């Protein structure tokens, strides 16, 4: 379903994916407003204070009588108000607490052991430095796995500045470890709306440093640079984007003729769709739900909204634990796939009063509306596995007649006047990265794909890529897969000359045409 376009060809701020109507009247003129659509209502800004030291203790105020504003455990002192330096006096960063660096470094080392493909790429590429001269502005989930990617890019010759694409997915200790290593990192868990955009600005602009490459997850950094720093945007050599949301924005720019640089759509590469989206979600959705709710899935009625690769992974995992799973879909092909796998395809209205768990995985908006929420039975768990938090209408729950109770970090009870309560996870944000973590091995596949896309765009001769959006070449997809096969002691069969001629392909690949559906 195509998104609404603004007059300038951009995806309109607060635009509905179906109707293009603003979510909140009177706010459409804000210069940067995608975050309200993706992350819900803007938390209240902190009062102005002087800069504090890193040793100041934190407090967590919360009132159970009304909406709390956030379920995160926020320090009362913003990292922006602290003066921090690493052991070498470096201060071009903003993280929660630099003293957590040692702990974060150990987490990064654990991730490295489970990311063999990316580490192999680092070893192979660090000699000839294919990213020498690249200045990469990055906006991704700031996790241990992302740290391995960042340090791989630096080992390949790049310089970086980095921020987080989600206000709740940052691992503070990992951000501290990267800052301690001397990287300009601007991210912490529980950022406010204002913090989020401030961090993006800090990752873009710095005296004496101007990015020439973008690695984005969601399109927010690309959007800010396009809207606020057009002179910088025009000097970018390439953009690599890995999310449905960000890719959609790039196609909107391309369609309107305003995309002035080549971009690589990593989200639709085989190694992203068939591994990260499917296998990562198959494992991480259960981890997130178990950690937050301690729920037993045997016999529970679960509805998964969307049967793309993410939905397929979620359904497979939930059925494996004995849950009774049904699916909602708009696409007849995906619906037929779900049916052939034995899942009942329904509309949400048919089952909303009976289900125990609702999981959105569609990439759309307002999939779960206030009307649905009103009709859910008490104790229903509601969460989102899509990249953006537009799928659940969380804003509709921030009203005086409903009470929010914080249960634990990223877990809220929302209480109705009659005593009914639902359990909302991560305020509708990406539940696996907000409430748990994802398997490092699968992230290694995606991260290697991102690194290769950056190398390809940065080193491509003039004219190879126009001002358009491209899929990752199939040969690179196959190379990424080959980097990970040794971990399984897998041995590929080699074609004979006769077999290669018969199939009409090279002995070294690529082995499938671009239209092949894995």
Short mmCIF file of C-alpha atoms in Angstrom, two decimals:
data_model
loop_
_atom_site.label_atom_id
_atom_site.label_comp_id
_atom_site.label_asym_id
_atom_site.label_seq_id
_atom_site.Cartn_x
_atom_site.Cartn_y
_atom_site.Cartn_z
CA UNK A 1 0.00 0.00 0.00
CA UNK A 2 1.55 3.29 -1.06
CA UNK A 3 2.12 6.01 1.49
CA UNK A 4 0.87 9.54 1.12
CA UNK A 5 3.21 12.03 -0.45
CA UNK A 6 3.72 15.63 0.55
CA UNK A 7 3.83 18.29 -2.11
CA UNK A 8 7.63 18.20 -2.15
CA UNK A 9 7.63 14.49 -2.87
CA UNK A 10 8.61 13.53 0.67
CA UNK A 11 6.68 11.10 2.79
CA UNK A 12 4.46 13.53 4.62
CA UNK A 13 5.17 13.97 8.35
CA UNK A 14 2.60 12.05 10.39
CA UNK A 15 1.24 10.67 7.13
CA UNK A 16 -1.12 7.72 7.24
CA UNK A 17 0.03 4.85 5.07
CA UNK A 18 -3.50 4.65 3.73
CA UNK A 19 -5.08 8.09 3.83
CA UNK A 20 -2.35 10.72 4.31
CA UNK A 21 -4.26 12.34 7.18
CA UNK A 22 -2.29 13.93 10.02
CA UNK A 23 -2.39 12.04 13.30
CA UNK A 24 -2.67 15.21 15.33
CA UNK A 25 -4.16 18.34 13.73
CA UNK A 26 -2.14 21.50 14.08
CA UNK A 27 1.25 19.81 14.20
CA UNK A 28 1.89 19.13 10.53
CA UNK A 29 4.16 22.16 10.21
CA UNK A 30 6.81 20.81 12.56
CA UNK A 31 10.08 20.53 10.71
CA UNK A 32 10.88 17.01 11.92
CA UNK A 33 7.89 14.95 13.00
CA UNK A 34 8.26 11.33 11.91
CA UNK A 35 9.07 10.32 15.47
CA UNK A 36 5.56 11.13 16.68
CA UNK A 37 4.22 8.61 14.20
CA UNK A 38 6.86 6.00 14.98
CA UNK A 39 7.30 6.34 18.71
CA UNK A 40 4.12 7.80 20.11
CA UNK A 41 3.52 10.92 22.12
CA UNK A 42 6.44 13.16 22.88
CA UNK A 43 7.58 12.65 26.48
CA UNK A 44 7.78 15.84 28.54
CA UNK A 45 11.06 17.70 28.24
CA UNK A 46 13.29 17.87 31.27
CA UNK A 47 13.77 21.19 32.98
CA UNK A 48 16.96 23.03 32.31
CA UNK A 49 19.78 22.21 34.72
CA UNK A 50 23.47 22.78 34.96
CA UNK A 51 25.82 20.06 33.75
CA UNK A 52 26.15 17.23 36.27
CA UNK A 53 28.92 14.75 36.93
CA UNK A 54 28.60 11.09 35.97
CA UNK A 55 28.53 10.02 39.61
CA UNK A 56 25.20 11.64 40.49
CA UNK A 57 22.65 9.09 41.69
CA UNK A 58 19.45 8.52 39.79
CA UNK A 59 15.85 8.53 40.90
CA UNK A 60 12.71 7.25 39.22
CA UNK A 61 9.52 9.13 39.93
CA UNK A 62 6.21 7.55 38.99
CA UNK A 63 2.60 8.16 39.77
CA UNK A 64 0.26 5.18 39.56
CA UNK A 65 -2.83 7.38 39.40
CA UNK A 66 -2.40 8.49 35.80
CA UNK A 67 -0.38 8.01 32.64
CA UNK A 68 3.27 7.96 33.60
CA UNK A 69 4.71 9.17 30.32
CA UNK A 70 7.11 6.25 29.95
CA UNK A 71 7.78 2.79 31.25
CA UNK A 72 11.53 3.20 31.01
CA UNK A 73 13.77 3.54 34.03
CA UNK A 74 15.13 6.98 33.34
CA UNK A 75 17.90 8.72 35.23
CA UNK A 76 16.70 12.11 36.41
CA UNK A 77 19.79 13.67 34.86
CA UNK A 78 19.99 13.72 31.09
CA UNK A 79 23.30 12.58 29.60
CA UNK A 80 23.23 15.85 27.67
CA UNK A 81 23.70 17.66 30.97
CA UNK A 82 26.69 15.61 32.11
CA UNK A 83 30.32 16.28 31.32
CA UNK A 84 32.01 12.96 30.57
CA UNK A 85 35.39 12.00 29.14
CA UNK A 86 36.98 8.66 28.44
CA UNK A 87 40.33 7.53 29.82
CA UNK A 88 42.19 9.46 27.11
CA UNK A 89 40.29 12.70 27.62
CA UNK A 90 38.04 12.20 24.56
CA UNK A 91 34.66 13.86 25.07
CA UNK A 92 32.98 13.90 21.64
CA UNK A 93 30.19 11.55 22.70
CA UNK A 94 27.03 11.45 24.77
CA UNK A 95 26.16 8.20 26.54
CA UNK A 96 24.45 7.27 29.79
CA UNK A 97 27.53 6.45 31.85
CA UNK A 98 31.07 6.10 30.51
CA UNK A 99 31.97 4.06 33.59
CA UNK A 100 30.02 1.12 32.17
CA UNK A 101 32.56 0.73 29.36
CA UNK A 102 34.33 -2.37 30.69
CA UNK A 103 31.06 -4.25 31.01
CA UNK A 104 30.05 -3.18 27.50
CA UNK A 105 33.37 -4.31 26.06
CA UNK A 106 32.77 -7.81 27.42
CA UNK A 107 29.34 -7.86 25.76
CA UNK A 108 30.91 -6.87 22.45
CA UNK A 109 33.47 -9.67 22.80
CA UNK A 110 30.68 -12.18 23.38
CA UNK A 111 28.89 -10.93 20.26
CA UNK A 112 32.08 -11.27 18.21
CA UNK A 113 32.17 -15.00 18.97
CA UNK A 114 28.70 -15.41 17.46
CA UNK A 115 29.30 -13.23 14.40
CA UNK A 116 31.77 -15.30 12.36
CA UNK A 117 30.80 -13.92 8.96
CA UNK A 118 31.30 -10.31 9.92
CA UNK A 119 34.56 -11.11 11.70
CA UNK A 120 35.78 -12.99 8.61
CA UNK A 121 34.89 -9.98 6.47
CA UNK A 122 36.78 -7.72 8.89
CA UNK A 123 39.86 -9.92 8.61
CA UNK A 124 39.71 -10.10 4.82
CA UNK A 125 38.98 -6.42 4.21
CA UNK A 126 41.08 -4.76 6.90
CA UNK A 127 44.26 -5.23 4.86
CA UNK A 128 43.34 -3.24 1.77
CA UNK A 129 41.07 -0.79 3.66
CA UNK A 130 38.21 -0.60 1.10
CA UNK A 131 36.51 2.13 3.15
CA UNK A 132 39.58 4.35 3.47
CA UNK A 133 38.26 7.90 3.24
CA UNK A 134 34.66 6.94 3.98
CA UNK A 135 32.94 9.07 6.60
CA UNK A 136 29.86 7.17 7.68
CA UNK A 137 26.98 8.69 9.62
CA UNK A 138 25.10 5.78 11.18
CA UNK A 139 21.67 5.48 12.78
CA UNK A 140 20.87 1.92 13.90
CA UNK A 141 19.93 0.00 17.01
CA UNK A 142 22.92 0.54 19.29
CA UNK A 143 23.57 -3.00 20.52
CA UNK A 144 26.60 -5.25 20.99
CA UNK A 145 26.03 -6.60 17.49
CA UNK A 146 25.94 -3.10 16.02
CA UNK A 147 29.19 -2.37 17.85
CA UNK A 148 30.85 -5.28 16.04
CA UNK A 149 29.68 -3.79 12.74
CA UNK A 150 30.91 -0.30 13.68
CA UNK A 151 34.36 -1.58 14.61
CA UNK A 152 34.46 -3.65 11.41
CA UNK A 153 33.76 -0.54 9.33
CA UNK A 154 36.53 1.31 11.18
CA UNK A 155 38.91 -1.62 10.63
CA UNK A 156 38.11 -1.28 6.92
CA UNK A 157 39.28 2.33 6.99
CA UNK A 158 36.12 4.32 7.72
CA UNK A 159 35.56 7.03 10.27
CA UNK A 160 32.13 7.09 11.88
CA UNK A 161 29.66 9.07 13.94
CA UNK A 162 26.72 7.09 15.31
CA UNK A 163 23.32 7.45 16.96
CA UNK A 164 20.38 5.14 17.76
CA UNK A 165 17.31 4.58 15.60
CA UNK A 166 15.12 3.59 18.56
CA UNK A 167 14.85 5.29 21.93
CA UNK A 168 14.57 2.03 23.88
CA UNK A 169 16.89 -0.43 22.12
CA UNK A 170 20.28 1.05 23.07
CA UNK A 171 22.48 -1.00 25.38
CA UNK A 172 23.99 1.73 27.56
CA UNK A 173 27.08 -0.27 28.48
CA UNK A 174 27.82 -0.97 24.80
CA UNK A 175 27.49 2.72 23.91
CA UNK A 176 29.91 3.46 26.77
CA UNK A 177 32.40 0.89 25.47
CA UNK A 178 32.37 2.45 22.02
CA UNK A 179 32.82 5.92 23.50
CA UNK A 180 35.71 4.64 25.60
CA UNK A 181 37.30 3.31 22.40
CA UNK A 182 37.16 6.81 20.94
CA UNK A 183 34.11 6.66 18.69
CA UNK A 184 31.62 9.57 18.61
CA UNK A 185 28.50 7.83 19.92
CA UNK A 186 25.29 9.68 20.77
CA UNK A 187 22.74 7.26 22.23
CA UNK A 188 21.24 6.06 25.48
CA UNK A 189 18.26 3.99 26.49
CA UNK A 190 15.17 6.06 27.25
CA UNK A 191 15.88 9.13 25.14
CA UNK A 192 13.15 11.73 24.91
CA UNK A 193 11.82 12.90 21.57
CA UNK A 194 14.04 15.97 21.73
CA UNK A 195 17.04 13.82 22.70
CA UNK A 196 16.46 11.55 19.71
CA UNK A 197 16.66 14.34 17.14
CA UNK A 198 19.53 16.02 18.98
CA UNK A 199 21.55 12.79 18.77
CA UNK A 200 20.89 12.53 15.04
CA UNK A 201 22.11 16.09 14.57
CA UNK A 202 25.27 15.33 16.55
CA UNK A 203 25.99 12.29 14.39
CA UNK A 204 25.68 14.36 11.23
CA UNK A 205 27.45 17.60 11.92
CA UNK A 206 30.78 18.24 13.58
CA UNK A 207 33.43 20.83 12.87
CA UNK A 208 35.96 19.42 10.44
CA UNK A 209 33.94 16.26 9.70
CA UNK A 210 31.31 15.86 7.02
CA UNK A 211 29.71 12.50 6.16
CA UNK A 212 29.94 11.07 2.68
CA UNK A 213 28.06 7.82 3.41
CA UNK A 214 24.89 7.01 5.37
CA UNK A 215 23.94 3.75 7.07
CA UNK A 216 20.35 4.10 8.23
CA UNK A 217 17.68 1.95 9.85
CA UNK A 218 14.32 3.65 9.53
CA UNK A 219 15.28 6.63 7.39
CA UNK A 220 15.33 9.26 10.15
CA UNK A 221 18.95 10.31 9.68
CA UNK A 222 18.50 10.43 5.91
CA UNK A 223 15.36 12.53 6.36
CA UNK A 224 17.05 15.03 8.69
CA UNK A 225 20.00 15.44 6.36
CA UNK A 226 17.74 15.84 3.32
CA UNK A 227 15.48 18.41 4.98
CA UNK A 228 17.90 20.38 7.17
CA UNK A 229 21.30 19.88 5.52
CA UNK A 230 20.67 19.70 1.76
CA UNK A 231 24.23 20.83 0.98
CA UNK A 232 25.58 17.86 2.95
CA UNK A 233 23.04 15.51 1.40
CA UNK A 234 24.21 16.45 -2.07
CA UNK A 235 27.76 15.37 -1.23
CA UNK A 236 26.78 11.88 -0.06
CA UNK A 237 28.20 9.06 -2.22
CA UNK A 238 25.68 6.47 -1.13
CA UNK A 239 22.96 5.47 1.34
CA UNK A 240 22.44 1.98 2.76
CA UNK A 241 19.01 1.38 4.31
CA UNK A 242 17.82 -1.78 6.05
CA UNK A 243 14.22 -1.19 7.14
CA UNK A 244 10.86 -1.29 5.39
CA UNK A 245 10.11 2.22 6.64
CA UNK A 246 13.37 3.73 5.42
CA UNK A 247 13.27 1.96 2.06
CA UNK A 248 9.75 3.23 1.51
CA UNK A 249 10.94 6.79 2.10
CA UNK A 250 13.80 6.33 -0.35
CA UNK A 251 11.43 5.10 -3.05
CA UNK A 252 9.23 8.13 -2.38
CA UNK A 253 12.22 10.42 -2.90
CA UNK A 254 13.23 8.56 -6.05
CA UNK A 255 9.70 8.69 -7.46
CA UNK A 256 9.55 12.45 -6.95
CA UNK A 257 12.99 12.97 -8.52
CA UNK A 258 14.50 14.31 -5.30
CA UNK A 259 16.89 11.44 -4.55
CA UNK A 260 20.21 12.93 -5.59
CA UNK A 261 22.44 10.03 -4.51
CA UNK A 262 22.42 6.25 -5.13
CA UNK A 263 20.89 4.13 -2.37
CA UNK A 264 21.07 0.43 -1.59
CA UNK A 265 17.93 -1.34 -0.38
CA UNK A 266 19.40 -3.94 1.98
CA UNK A 267 16.01 -4.75 3.54
CA UNK A 268 14.88 -6.68 0.47
CA UNK A 269 18.13 -8.55 -0.02
CA UNK A 270 17.80 -12.31 0.41
CA UNK A 271 20.21 -12.43 3.33
CA UNK A 272 18.13 -9.85 5.22
CA UNK A 273 14.63 -11.07 4.44
CA UNK A 274 15.18 -14.81 4.73
CA UNK A 275 17.48 -14.78 7.73
CA UNK A 276 17.18 -11.67 9.91
CA UNK A 277 13.45 -11.19 9.41
CA UNK A 278 12.55 -14.87 9.67
CA UNK A 279 15.02 -16.68 11.91
CA UNK A 280 15.90 -13.78 14.19
CA UNK A 281 12.24 -13.03 14.89
CA UNK A 282 11.45 -16.72 15.35
CA UNK A 283 13.78 -16.79 18.35
CA UNK A 284 13.63 -13.25 19.72
CA UNK A 285 9.84 -12.86 19.92
CA UNK A 286 9.65 -15.63 22.50
CA UNK A 287 12.58 -14.22 24.44
CA UNK A 288 10.92 -10.80 24.64
CA UNK A 289 7.52 -12.14 25.69
CA UNK A 290 8.97 -14.51 28.27
CA UNK A 291 11.19 -11.87 29.87
CA UNK A 292 8.43 -9.30 30.14
CA UNK A 293 5.36 -11.37 31.04
CA UNK A 294 6.54 -14.83 32.24
CA UNK A 295 3.68 -16.14 30.14
CA UNK A 296 3.16 -19.82 29.29
CA UNK A 297 2.13 -20.21 25.66
CA UNK A 298 0.72 -23.71 25.70
CA UNK A 299 -2.99 -23.42 24.86
CA UNK A 300 -2.94 -19.63 24.60
CA UNK A 301 -4.83 -18.00 21.73
CA UNK A 302 -2.47 -15.72 19.77
CA UNK A 303 -3.18 -13.55 16.75
CA UNK A 304 -0.27 -12.41 14.57
CA UNK A 305 -1.12 -9.45 12.33
CA UNK A 306 0.85 -9.96 9.12
CA UNK A 307 2.36 -13.09 7.60
CA UNK A 308 5.46 -11.71 5.94
CA UNK A 309 8.87 -13.06 6.94
CA UNK A 310 8.58 -11.56 10.45
CA UNK A 311 5.09 -12.95 10.90
CA UNK A 312 6.19 -16.35 9.62
CA UNK A 313 8.96 -16.48 12.19
CA UNK A 314 6.63 -15.44 15.03
CA UNK A 315 3.95 -17.98 14.07
CA UNK A 316 6.45 -20.81 13.79
CA UNK A 317 7.90 -20.12 17.23
CA UNK A 318 4.54 -19.72 18.96
CA UNK A 319 3.08 -22.88 17.47
CA UNK A 320 6.18 -24.76 18.59
CA UNK A 321 5.28 -23.94 22.19
CA UNK A 322 1.71 -25.14 21.79
CA UNK A 323 -0.04 -21.82 21.22
CA UNK A 324 -3.20 -21.70 19.12
CA UNK A 325 -2.16 -19.23 16.41
CA UNK A 326 -4.28 -17.37 13.88
CA UNK A 327 -3.19 -14.79 11.32
CA UNK A 328 -4.58 -11.59 9.82
CA UNK A 329 -3.50 -10.63 6.30
CA UNK A 330 -4.37 -8.26 3.45
CA UNK A 331 -2.28 -10.11 0.84
CA UNK A 332 -3.98 -13.21 -0.66
CA UNK A 333 -0.62 -14.86 -1.38
CA UNK A 334 0.59 -14.51 2.21
CA UNK A 335 -2.86 -15.56 3.43
CA UNK A 336 -2.68 -18.69 1.30
CA UNK A 337 0.78 -19.46 2.65
CA UNK A 338 -0.54 -19.14 6.21
CA UNK A 339 -3.46 -21.40 5.39
CA UNK A 340 -1.17 -24.05 3.86
CA UNK A 341 0.90 -23.98 7.06
CA UNK A 342 -2.23 -24.74 9.06
CA UNK A 343 -2.90 -21.28 10.50
CA UNK A 344 -6.44 -19.93 10.51
CA UNK A 345 -6.67 -16.66 8.58
CA UNK A 346 -9.13 -14.30 10.22
CA UNK A 347 -9.94 -10.62 10.59
CA UNK A 348 -8.97 -9.02 13.87
CA UNK A 349 -12.61 -8.17 14.59
CA UNK A 350 -13.51 -11.88 14.53
CA UNK A 351 -11.14 -12.90 17.32
CA UNK A 352 -10.33 -9.76 19.32
CA UNK A 353 -12.56 -10.67 22.28
CA UNK A 354 -11.03 -14.14 22.72
CA UNK A 355 -7.28 -13.80 22.13
CA UNK A 356 -4.68 -13.81 24.88
CA UNK A 357 -1.84 -12.22 22.88
CA UNK A 358 -1.85 -9.77 19.95
CA UNK A 359 1.38 -9.33 17.95
CA UNK A 360 1.61 -6.86 15.07
CA UNK A 361 4.08 -7.55 12.26
CA UNK A 362 2.61 -5.79 9.23
CA UNK A 363 4.61 -2.59 8.72
CA UNK A 364 1.32 -0.71 8.45
CA UNK A 365 -0.33 1.76 10.83
CA UNK A 366 -3.35 1.57 13.15
CA UNK A 367 -3.60 -2.18 12.71
CA UNK A 368 -4.76 -2.36 16.34
CA UNK A 369 -7.11 0.55 17.02
CA UNK A 370 -8.68 1.92 20.19
CA UNK A 371 -11.86 0.05 19.28
CA UNK A 372 -9.89 -3.21 19.25
CA UNK A 373 -8.21 -2.33 22.53
CA UNK A 374 -11.57 -1.57 24.14
CA UNK A 375 -12.89 -5.00 23.17
CA UNK A 376 -9.89 -7.06 24.32
CA UNK A 377 -10.39 -9.25 27.36
CA UNK A 378 -8.60 -8.41 30.57
CA UNK A 379 -5.01 -9.62 30.72
CA UNK A 380 -4.47 -9.57 26.96
CA UNK A 381 -0.82 -8.97 26.02
CA UNK A 382 -0.29 -6.45 23.19
CA UNK A 383 3.03 -5.93 21.44
CA UNK A 384 4.65 -5.01 18.12
CA UNK A 385 7.31 -6.82 16.11
CA UNK A 386 7.36 -4.29 13.25
CA UNK A 387 10.09 -1.66 12.97
CA UNK A 388 7.84 1.33 13.68
CA UNK A 389 5.40 1.86 16.51
CA UNK A 390 2.60 2.96 14.20
CA UNK A 391 0.90 -0.43 14.21
CA UNK A 392 -0.76 -0.08 17.62
CA UNK A 393 -2.70 3.12 18.30
CA UNK A 394 -0.99 3.79 21.62
CA UNK A 395 -1.82 7.51 21.52
CA UNK A 396 -5.50 6.64 21.94
CA UNK A 397 -4.68 5.10 25.33
CA UNK A 398 -3.21 8.30 26.72
CA UNK A 399 -6.50 9.70 27.95
CA UNK A 400 -7.74 10.75 31.39
CA UNK A 401 -10.18 7.86 31.83
CA UNK A 402 -7.42 5.23 31.52
CA UNK A 403 -4.73 4.59 34.12
CA UNK A 404 -1.23 3.39 33.34
CA UNK A 405 0.66 1.29 35.87
CA UNK A 406 4.32 0.52 35.43
CA UNK A 407 4.97 -3.16 36.12
CA UNK A 408 8.61 -3.42 35.16
CA UNK A 409 10.86 -1.83 32.56
CA UNK A 410 8.98 -1.69 29.22
CA UNK A 411 5.87 -3.31 30.70
CA UNK A 412 2.73 -1.27 31.43
CA UNK A 413 -0.72 -2.21 32.64
CA UNK A 414 -3.38 -0.02 31.06
CA UNK A 415 -6.52 -0.03 33.24
CA UNK A 416 -10.06 0.73 32.10
CA UNK A 417 -12.65 2.25 34.48
CA UNK A 418 -14.43 -1.12 34.85
CA UNK A 419 -11.24 -2.78 36.09
CA UNK A 420 -10.17 -4.38 32.82
CA UNK A 421 -6.46 -4.25 32.11
CA UNK A 422 -4.27 -5.02 29.12
CA UNK A 423 -0.52 -5.57 29.20
CA UNK A 424 1.28 -3.27 26.76
CA UNK A 425 4.92 -3.99 25.97
CA UNK A 426 7.50 -1.33 25.04
CA UNK A 427 4.73 1.22 24.45
CA UNK A 428 4.15 -0.36 21.03
CA UNK A 429 7.78 -0.18 19.93
CA UNK A 430 9.82 -3.03 18.50
CA UNK A 431 9.42 -5.54 21.31
CA UNK A 432 12.37 -7.86 20.71
CA UNK A 433 15.01 -5.13 20.71
CA UNK A 434 13.25 -3.02 23.36
CA UNK A 435 12.65 -5.85 25.82
CA UNK A 436 15.33 -8.44 25.10
CA UNK A 437 17.97 -8.99 22.42
CA UNK A 438 18.35 -10.71 19.08
CA UNK A 439 20.61 -13.63 18.08
CA UNK A 440 24.08 -12.36 17.22
CA UNK A 441 24.63 -14.96 14.50
CA UNK A 442 21.68 -13.80 12.42
CA UNK A 443 22.64 -10.17 12.92
CA UNK A 444 26.08 -11.09 11.60
CA UNK A 445 24.44 -11.96 8.28
CA UNK A 446 22.62 -8.63 8.05
CA UNK A 447 25.63 -6.64 9.27
CA UNK A 448 27.92 -8.25 6.70
CA UNK A 449 25.35 -7.38 4.03
CA UNK A 450 25.35 -3.74 5.21
CA UNK A 451 29.14 -3.58 5.24
CA UNK A 452 29.39 -4.98 1.71
CA UNK A 453 26.74 -2.55 0.46
CA UNK A 454 28.73 0.37 1.90
CA UNK A 455 31.93 -0.93 0.32
CA UNK A 456 30.20 -1.40 -3.04
CA UNK A 457 28.66 2.08 -3.15
CA UNK A 458 31.78 3.82 -1.87
CA UNK A 459 34.10 2.18 -4.39
CA UNK A 460 31.76 2.01 -7.39
CA UNK A 461 33.13 3.80 -10.47
CA UNK A 462 31.27 6.86 -11.64
CA UNK A 463 28.13 5.97 -13.54
CA UNK A 464 27.64 2.44 -12.21
CA UNK A 465 24.87 3.59 -9.88
CA UNK A 466 22.47 6.37 -10.83
CA UNK A 467 20.40 8.49 -8.46
CA UNK A 468 18.05 5.64 -7.65
CA UNK A 469 17.38 2.78 -5.22
CA UNK A 470 19.11 -0.54 -5.93
CA UNK A 471 18.94 -4.05 -4.55
CA UNK A 472 22.14 -5.65 -3.34
CA UNK A 473 23.73 -7.62 -6.22
CA UNK A 474 22.94 -11.36 -5.96
CA UNK A 475 26.64 -12.21 -5.97
CA UNK A 476 27.08 -10.27 -2.73
CA UNK A 477 24.13 -12.04 -1.13
CA UNK A 478 25.76 -15.36 -1.94
CA UNK A 479 29.12 -14.16 -0.64
CA UNK A 480 27.57 -13.18 2.70
CA UNK A 481 26.01 -16.62 3.01
CA UNK A 482 29.33 -18.30 2.19
CA UNK A 483 31.05 -16.38 4.97
CA UNK A 484 28.76 -18.04 7.52
CA UNK A 485 28.81 -21.64 6.26
CA UNK A 486 32.10 -22.60 7.98
CA UNK A 487 30.38 -22.13 11.34
CA UNK A 488 28.24 -25.18 10.49
CA UNK A 489 31.09 -27.15 8.90
CA UNK A 490 29.01 -27.03 5.71
CA UNK A 491 30.60 -28.14 2.44
CA UNK A 492 29.29 -26.80 -0.86
CA UNK A 493 29.07 -29.01 -3.93
CA UNK A 494 31.03 -27.64 -6.89
CA UNK A 495 29.54 -27.70 -10.38
CA UNK A 496 31.37 -29.52 -13.10
CA UNK A 497 32.08 -27.65 -16.32
CA UNK A 498 29.37 -29.67 -18.04
CA UNK A 499 26.82 -28.94 -15.32
CA UNK A 500 27.61 -25.22 -15.40
CA UNK A 501 27.14 -25.13 -19.17
CA UNK A 502 23.89 -27.05 -18.86
CA UNK A 503 22.50 -24.55 -16.37
CA UNK A 504 23.94 -21.58 -18.22
CA UNK A 505 25.70 -20.13 -15.15
CA UNK A 506 29.26 -19.62 -13.97
CA UNK A 507 30.80 -22.23 -11.72
CA UNK A 508 31.30 -19.56 -9.06
CA UNK A 509 27.78 -18.16 -9.34
CA UNK A 510 25.55 -16.29 -9.01
CA UNK A 511 23.47 -19.45 -8.89
CA UNK A 512 19.95 -18.02 -9.03
CA UNK A 513 18.40 -15.27 -11.18
CA UNK A 514 17.21 -12.10 -9.48
CA UNK A 515 13.57 -13.12 -9.86
CA UNK A 516 14.10 -16.39 -7.97
CA UNK A 517 12.01 -16.67 -4.79
CA UNK A 518 13.87 -18.52 -2.05
#
